[in-house]
CSV table of C-alpha atoms in Angstrom, one decimal:
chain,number,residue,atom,x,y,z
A,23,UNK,CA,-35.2,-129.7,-27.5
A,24,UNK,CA,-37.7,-132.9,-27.9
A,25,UNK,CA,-41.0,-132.0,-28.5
A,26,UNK,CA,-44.5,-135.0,-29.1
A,27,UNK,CA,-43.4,-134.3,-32.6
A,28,UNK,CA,-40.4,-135.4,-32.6
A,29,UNK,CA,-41.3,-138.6,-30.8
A,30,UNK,CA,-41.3,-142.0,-32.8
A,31,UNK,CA,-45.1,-143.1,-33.3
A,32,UNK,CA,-44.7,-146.2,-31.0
A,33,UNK,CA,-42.6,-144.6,-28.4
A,34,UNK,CA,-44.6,-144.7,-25.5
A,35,UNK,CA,-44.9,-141.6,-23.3
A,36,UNK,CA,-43.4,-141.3,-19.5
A,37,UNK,CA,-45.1,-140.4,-16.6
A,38,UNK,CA,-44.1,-139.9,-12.9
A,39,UNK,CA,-46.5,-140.2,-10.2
A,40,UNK,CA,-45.7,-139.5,-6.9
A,41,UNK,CA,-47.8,-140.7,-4.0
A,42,UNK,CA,-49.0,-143.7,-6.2
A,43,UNK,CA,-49.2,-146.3,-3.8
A,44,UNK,CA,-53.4,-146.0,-3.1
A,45,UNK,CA,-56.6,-143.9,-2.9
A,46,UNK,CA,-55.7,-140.7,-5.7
A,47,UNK,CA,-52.0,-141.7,-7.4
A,48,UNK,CA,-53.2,-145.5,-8.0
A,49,UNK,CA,-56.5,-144.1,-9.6
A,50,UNK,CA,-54.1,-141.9,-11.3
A,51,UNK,CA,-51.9,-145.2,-12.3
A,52,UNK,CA,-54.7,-146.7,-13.6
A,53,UNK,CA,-56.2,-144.2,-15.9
A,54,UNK,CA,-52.3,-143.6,-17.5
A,55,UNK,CA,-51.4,-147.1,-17.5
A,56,UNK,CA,-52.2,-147.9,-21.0
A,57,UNK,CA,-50.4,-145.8,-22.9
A,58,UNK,CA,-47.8,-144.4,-20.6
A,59,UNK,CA,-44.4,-146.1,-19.4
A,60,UNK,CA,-44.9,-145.5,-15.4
A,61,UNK,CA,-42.9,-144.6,-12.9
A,62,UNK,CA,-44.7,-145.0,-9.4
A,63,UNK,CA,-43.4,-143.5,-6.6
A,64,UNK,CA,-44.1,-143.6,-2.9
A,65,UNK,CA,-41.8,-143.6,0.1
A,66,UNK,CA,-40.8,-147.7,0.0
A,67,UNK,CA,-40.9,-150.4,-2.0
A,68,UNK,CA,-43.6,-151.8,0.6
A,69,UNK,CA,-45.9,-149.0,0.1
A,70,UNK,CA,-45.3,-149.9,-3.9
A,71,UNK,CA,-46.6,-153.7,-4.1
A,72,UNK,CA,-50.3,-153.7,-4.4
A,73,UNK,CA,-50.3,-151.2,-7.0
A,74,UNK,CA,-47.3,-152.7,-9.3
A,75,UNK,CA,-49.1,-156.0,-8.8
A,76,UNK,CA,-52.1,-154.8,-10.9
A,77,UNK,CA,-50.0,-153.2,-13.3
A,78,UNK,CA,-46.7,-155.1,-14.1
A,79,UNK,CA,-45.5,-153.0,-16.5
A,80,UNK,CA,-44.7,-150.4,-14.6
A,81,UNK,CA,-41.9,-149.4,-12.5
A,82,UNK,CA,-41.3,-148.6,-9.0
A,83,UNK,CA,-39.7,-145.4,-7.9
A,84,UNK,CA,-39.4,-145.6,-4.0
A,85,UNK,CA,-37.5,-142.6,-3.1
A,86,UNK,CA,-38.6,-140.2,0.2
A,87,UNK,CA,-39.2,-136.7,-1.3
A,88,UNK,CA,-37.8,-134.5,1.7
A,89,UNK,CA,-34.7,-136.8,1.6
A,90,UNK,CA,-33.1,-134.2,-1.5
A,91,UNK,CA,-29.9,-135.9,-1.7
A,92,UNK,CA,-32.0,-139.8,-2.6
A,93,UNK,CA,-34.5,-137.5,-4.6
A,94,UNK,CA,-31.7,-136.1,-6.9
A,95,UNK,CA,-29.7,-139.7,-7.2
A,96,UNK,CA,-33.4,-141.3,-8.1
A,97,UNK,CA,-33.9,-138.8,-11.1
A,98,UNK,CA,-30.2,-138.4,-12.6
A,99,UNK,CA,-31.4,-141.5,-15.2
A,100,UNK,CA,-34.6,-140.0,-15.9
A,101,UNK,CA,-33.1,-137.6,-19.0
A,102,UNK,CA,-37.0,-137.6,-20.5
A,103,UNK,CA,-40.1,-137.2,-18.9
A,104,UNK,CA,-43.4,-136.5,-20.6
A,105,UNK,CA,-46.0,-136.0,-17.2
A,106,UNK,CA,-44.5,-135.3,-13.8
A,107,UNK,CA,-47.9,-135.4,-11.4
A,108,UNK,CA,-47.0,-134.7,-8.4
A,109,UNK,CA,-49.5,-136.5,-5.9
A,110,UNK,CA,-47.7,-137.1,-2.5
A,111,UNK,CA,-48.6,-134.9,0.2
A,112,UNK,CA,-50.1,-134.7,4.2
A,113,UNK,CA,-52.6,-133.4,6.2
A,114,UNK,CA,-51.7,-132.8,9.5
A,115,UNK,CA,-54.8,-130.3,10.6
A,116,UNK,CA,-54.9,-128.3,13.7
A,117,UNK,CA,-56.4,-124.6,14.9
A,118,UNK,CA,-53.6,-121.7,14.7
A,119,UNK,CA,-53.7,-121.7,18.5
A,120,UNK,CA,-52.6,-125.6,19.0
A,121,UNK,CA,-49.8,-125.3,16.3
A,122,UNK,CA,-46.6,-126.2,16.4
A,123,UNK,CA,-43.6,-125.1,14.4
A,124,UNK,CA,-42.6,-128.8,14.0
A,125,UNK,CA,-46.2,-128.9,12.1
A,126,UNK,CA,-45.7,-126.2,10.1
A,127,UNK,CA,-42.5,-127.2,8.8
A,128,UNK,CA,-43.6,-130.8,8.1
A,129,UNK,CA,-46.7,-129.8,6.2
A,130,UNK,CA,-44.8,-126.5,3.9
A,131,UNK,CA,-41.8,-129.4,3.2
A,132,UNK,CA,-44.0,-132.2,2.5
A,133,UNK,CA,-46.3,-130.5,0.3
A,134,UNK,CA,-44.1,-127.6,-1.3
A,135,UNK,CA,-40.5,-127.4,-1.2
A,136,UNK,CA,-40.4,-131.3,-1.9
A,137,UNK,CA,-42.3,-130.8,-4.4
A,138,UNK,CA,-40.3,-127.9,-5.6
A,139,UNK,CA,-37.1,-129.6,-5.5
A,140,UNK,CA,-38.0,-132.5,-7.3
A,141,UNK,CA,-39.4,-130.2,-10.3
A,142,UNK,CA,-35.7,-128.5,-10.4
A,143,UNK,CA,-34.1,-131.5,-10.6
A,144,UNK,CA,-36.5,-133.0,-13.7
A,145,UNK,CA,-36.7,-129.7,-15.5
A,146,UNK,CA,-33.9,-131.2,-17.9
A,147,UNK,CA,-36.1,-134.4,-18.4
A,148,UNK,CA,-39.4,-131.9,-18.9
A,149,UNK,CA,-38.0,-129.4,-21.2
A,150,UNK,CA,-36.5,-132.2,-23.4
A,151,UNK,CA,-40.1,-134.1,-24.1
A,152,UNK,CA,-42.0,-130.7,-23.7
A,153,UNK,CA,-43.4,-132.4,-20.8
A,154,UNK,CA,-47.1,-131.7,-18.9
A,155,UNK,CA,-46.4,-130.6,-14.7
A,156,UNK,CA,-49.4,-131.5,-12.9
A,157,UNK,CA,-50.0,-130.2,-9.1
A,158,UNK,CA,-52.8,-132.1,-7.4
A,159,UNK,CA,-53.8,-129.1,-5.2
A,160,UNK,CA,-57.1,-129.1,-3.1
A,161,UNK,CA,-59.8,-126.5,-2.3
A,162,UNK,CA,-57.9,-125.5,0.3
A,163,UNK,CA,-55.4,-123.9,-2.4
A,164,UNK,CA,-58.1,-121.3,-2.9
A,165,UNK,CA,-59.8,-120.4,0.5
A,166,UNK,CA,-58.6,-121.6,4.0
A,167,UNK,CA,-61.2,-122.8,6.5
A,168,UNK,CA,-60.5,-122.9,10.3
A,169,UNK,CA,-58.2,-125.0,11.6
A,170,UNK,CA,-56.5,-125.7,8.0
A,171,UNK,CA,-54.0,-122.8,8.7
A,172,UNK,CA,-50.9,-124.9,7.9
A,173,UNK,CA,-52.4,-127.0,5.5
A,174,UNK,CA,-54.2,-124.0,3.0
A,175,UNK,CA,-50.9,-122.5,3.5
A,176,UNK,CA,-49.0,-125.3,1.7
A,177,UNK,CA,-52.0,-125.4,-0.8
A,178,UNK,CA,-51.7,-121.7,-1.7
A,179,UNK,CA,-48.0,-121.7,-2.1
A,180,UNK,CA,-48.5,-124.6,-4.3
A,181,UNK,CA,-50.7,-122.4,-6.6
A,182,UNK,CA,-48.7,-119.6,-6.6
A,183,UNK,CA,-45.5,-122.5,-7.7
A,184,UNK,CA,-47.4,-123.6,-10.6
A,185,UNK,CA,-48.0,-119.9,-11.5
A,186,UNK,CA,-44.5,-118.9,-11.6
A,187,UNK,CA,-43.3,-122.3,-13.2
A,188,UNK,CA,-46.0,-121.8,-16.0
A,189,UNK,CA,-44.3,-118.2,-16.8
A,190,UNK,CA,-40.7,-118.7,-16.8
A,191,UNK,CA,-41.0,-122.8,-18.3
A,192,UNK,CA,-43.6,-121.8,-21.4
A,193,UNK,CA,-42.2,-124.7,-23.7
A,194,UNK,CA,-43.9,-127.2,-20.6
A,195,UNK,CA,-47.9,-127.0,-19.8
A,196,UNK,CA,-48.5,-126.6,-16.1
A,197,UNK,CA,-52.1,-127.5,-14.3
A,198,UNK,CA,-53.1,-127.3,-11.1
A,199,UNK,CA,-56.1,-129.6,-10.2
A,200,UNK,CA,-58.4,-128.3,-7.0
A,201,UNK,CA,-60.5,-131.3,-6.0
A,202,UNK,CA,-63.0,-131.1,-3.2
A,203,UNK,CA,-62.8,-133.3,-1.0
A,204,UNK,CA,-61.9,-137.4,-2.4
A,205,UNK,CA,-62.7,-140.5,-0.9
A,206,UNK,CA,-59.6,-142.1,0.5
A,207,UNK,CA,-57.4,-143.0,3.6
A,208,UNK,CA,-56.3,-139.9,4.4
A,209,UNK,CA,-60.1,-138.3,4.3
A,210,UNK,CA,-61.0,-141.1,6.6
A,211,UNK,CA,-58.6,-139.9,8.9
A,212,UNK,CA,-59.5,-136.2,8.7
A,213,UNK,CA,-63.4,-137.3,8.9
A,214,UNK,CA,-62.2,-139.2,12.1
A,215,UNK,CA,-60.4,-136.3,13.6
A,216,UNK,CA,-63.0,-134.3,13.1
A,217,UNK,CA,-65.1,-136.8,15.2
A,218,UNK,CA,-67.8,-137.4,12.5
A,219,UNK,CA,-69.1,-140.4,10.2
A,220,UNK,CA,-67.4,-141.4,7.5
A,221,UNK,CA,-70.2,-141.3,4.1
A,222,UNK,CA,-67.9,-141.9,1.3
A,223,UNK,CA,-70.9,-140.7,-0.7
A,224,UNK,CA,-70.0,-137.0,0.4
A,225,UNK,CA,-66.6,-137.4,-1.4
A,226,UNK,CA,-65.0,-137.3,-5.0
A,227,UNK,CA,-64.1,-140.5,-6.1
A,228,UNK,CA,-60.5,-141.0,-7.0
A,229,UNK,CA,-61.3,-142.1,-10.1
A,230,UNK,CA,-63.2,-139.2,-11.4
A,231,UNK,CA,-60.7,-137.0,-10.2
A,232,UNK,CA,-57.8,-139.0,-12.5
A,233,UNK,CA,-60.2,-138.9,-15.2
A,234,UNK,CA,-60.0,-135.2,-14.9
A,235,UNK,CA,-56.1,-135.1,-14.8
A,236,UNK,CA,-56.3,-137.5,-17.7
A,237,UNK,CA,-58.6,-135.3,-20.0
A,238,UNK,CA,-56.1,-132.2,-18.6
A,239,UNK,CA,-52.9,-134.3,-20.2
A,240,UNK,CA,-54.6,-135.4,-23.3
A,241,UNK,CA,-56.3,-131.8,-24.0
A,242,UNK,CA,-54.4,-130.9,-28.1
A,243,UNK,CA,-51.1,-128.8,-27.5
A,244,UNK,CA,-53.0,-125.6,-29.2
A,245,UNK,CA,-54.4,-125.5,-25.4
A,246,UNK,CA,-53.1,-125.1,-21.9
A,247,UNK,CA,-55.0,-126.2,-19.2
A,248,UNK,CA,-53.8,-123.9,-16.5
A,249,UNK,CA,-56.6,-124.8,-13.5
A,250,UNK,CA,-59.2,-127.7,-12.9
A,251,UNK,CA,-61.5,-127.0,-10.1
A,252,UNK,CA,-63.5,-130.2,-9.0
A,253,UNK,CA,-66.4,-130.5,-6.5
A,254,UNK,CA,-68.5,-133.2,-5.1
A,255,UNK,CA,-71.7,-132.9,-6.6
């Protein structure tokens, strides 16, 4: 097995970011950039551009993370990874009552069993660089609030995934990061459905929550940051 210590001194680490195209995973991007080699995934090489644009030296991985048989052809070269951060993710909010199962489905494989699968598939890569898992969770991962049903659901199972990856993977370091709510796209949207005004002062900024996935990464290996719990001040 490869641990950091066996790593040249100039060998840069790897990280893959999932859902890097904008708003959280290109904050993310930004704060890893300098001393990671990145790998910057969304679901097409459209949604890629802006972001590889302001960094060049990284690398696009356009791959669509519920299609499993792309997802395991896009990491069969990766044979070491040093961060997996797994980003990606939707929102599709409704009350119980105006549900559907094509919703529930959509939101549980979107934000779990994708994100499952593509963990299984890397755990070679992880395991040979004694590799960080991080799993950008949300408040909803820890209490569900009316008409998040499907969505806290996805959240909590995500929890209780890092939990039981942290216990049977102990050479890799697995944290789950509960932000508050963050300004970005997809809070616009939720703000919009819920029919209020949109005061990106209320909100996280993306960038503070990457600095906190940064510090989690960069915390000595005589630690283990298990859970980050962010809230807008």
């Amino acid at each position: 097995m490869q641990l950091e210590a066996d790593r040249a001194p100039d060998e840069q680490r790897v990280a893959l970011i999932t859902g890097a195209g904008r708003g959280l995973g290109a904050a993310i991007a930004r704060e890893l950039a300098p001393d990671h080699r990145l790998l910057l995934g969304a679901r097409t090489p459209a949604g890629l551009e802006s972001i590889l644009a302001e960094l060049p030296g990284a690398t696009g991985w356009p791959v669509e993370l519920t299609d499993y048989a792309a997802v395991a052809a896009a990491t069969g070269p990766i044979d070491r990874l040093d961060v997996l951060v797994h980003n990606a993710g939707i929102a599709d909010l409704g009350t119980i009552a105006e549900s559907s199962v094509r919703q529930w489905r959509e939101t549980l494989e979107a934000n779990l069993i994708a994100v499952a699968e593509l963990t299984r598939l890397l755990l070679p890569a992880l395991r040979a660089a004694g590799g960080h898992v991080v799993l950008v969770n949300s408040g909803a991962g820890l209490r569900a609030n009316a008409g998040w049903a499907s969505y806290a659901a996805s959240k909590f199972g995500l929890r209780a995934f890092g939990d039981a990856l942290r216990l049977e993977e102990p050479s890799l370091r697995v944290t789950s990061v509960h932000p508050g709510r963050i300004d970005t796209d997809m809070q616009r949207a939720i703000v919009a459905g819920e029919g209020r005004a949109y005061e990106p002062d209320q909100f996280l900024r993306p960038e503070t929550v990457a600095r906190a996935i940064r510090t989690a990464i960069d915390t000595p290996r005589d630690a283990h940051p298990t859970e980050i719990v962010l809230r807008p001040w």
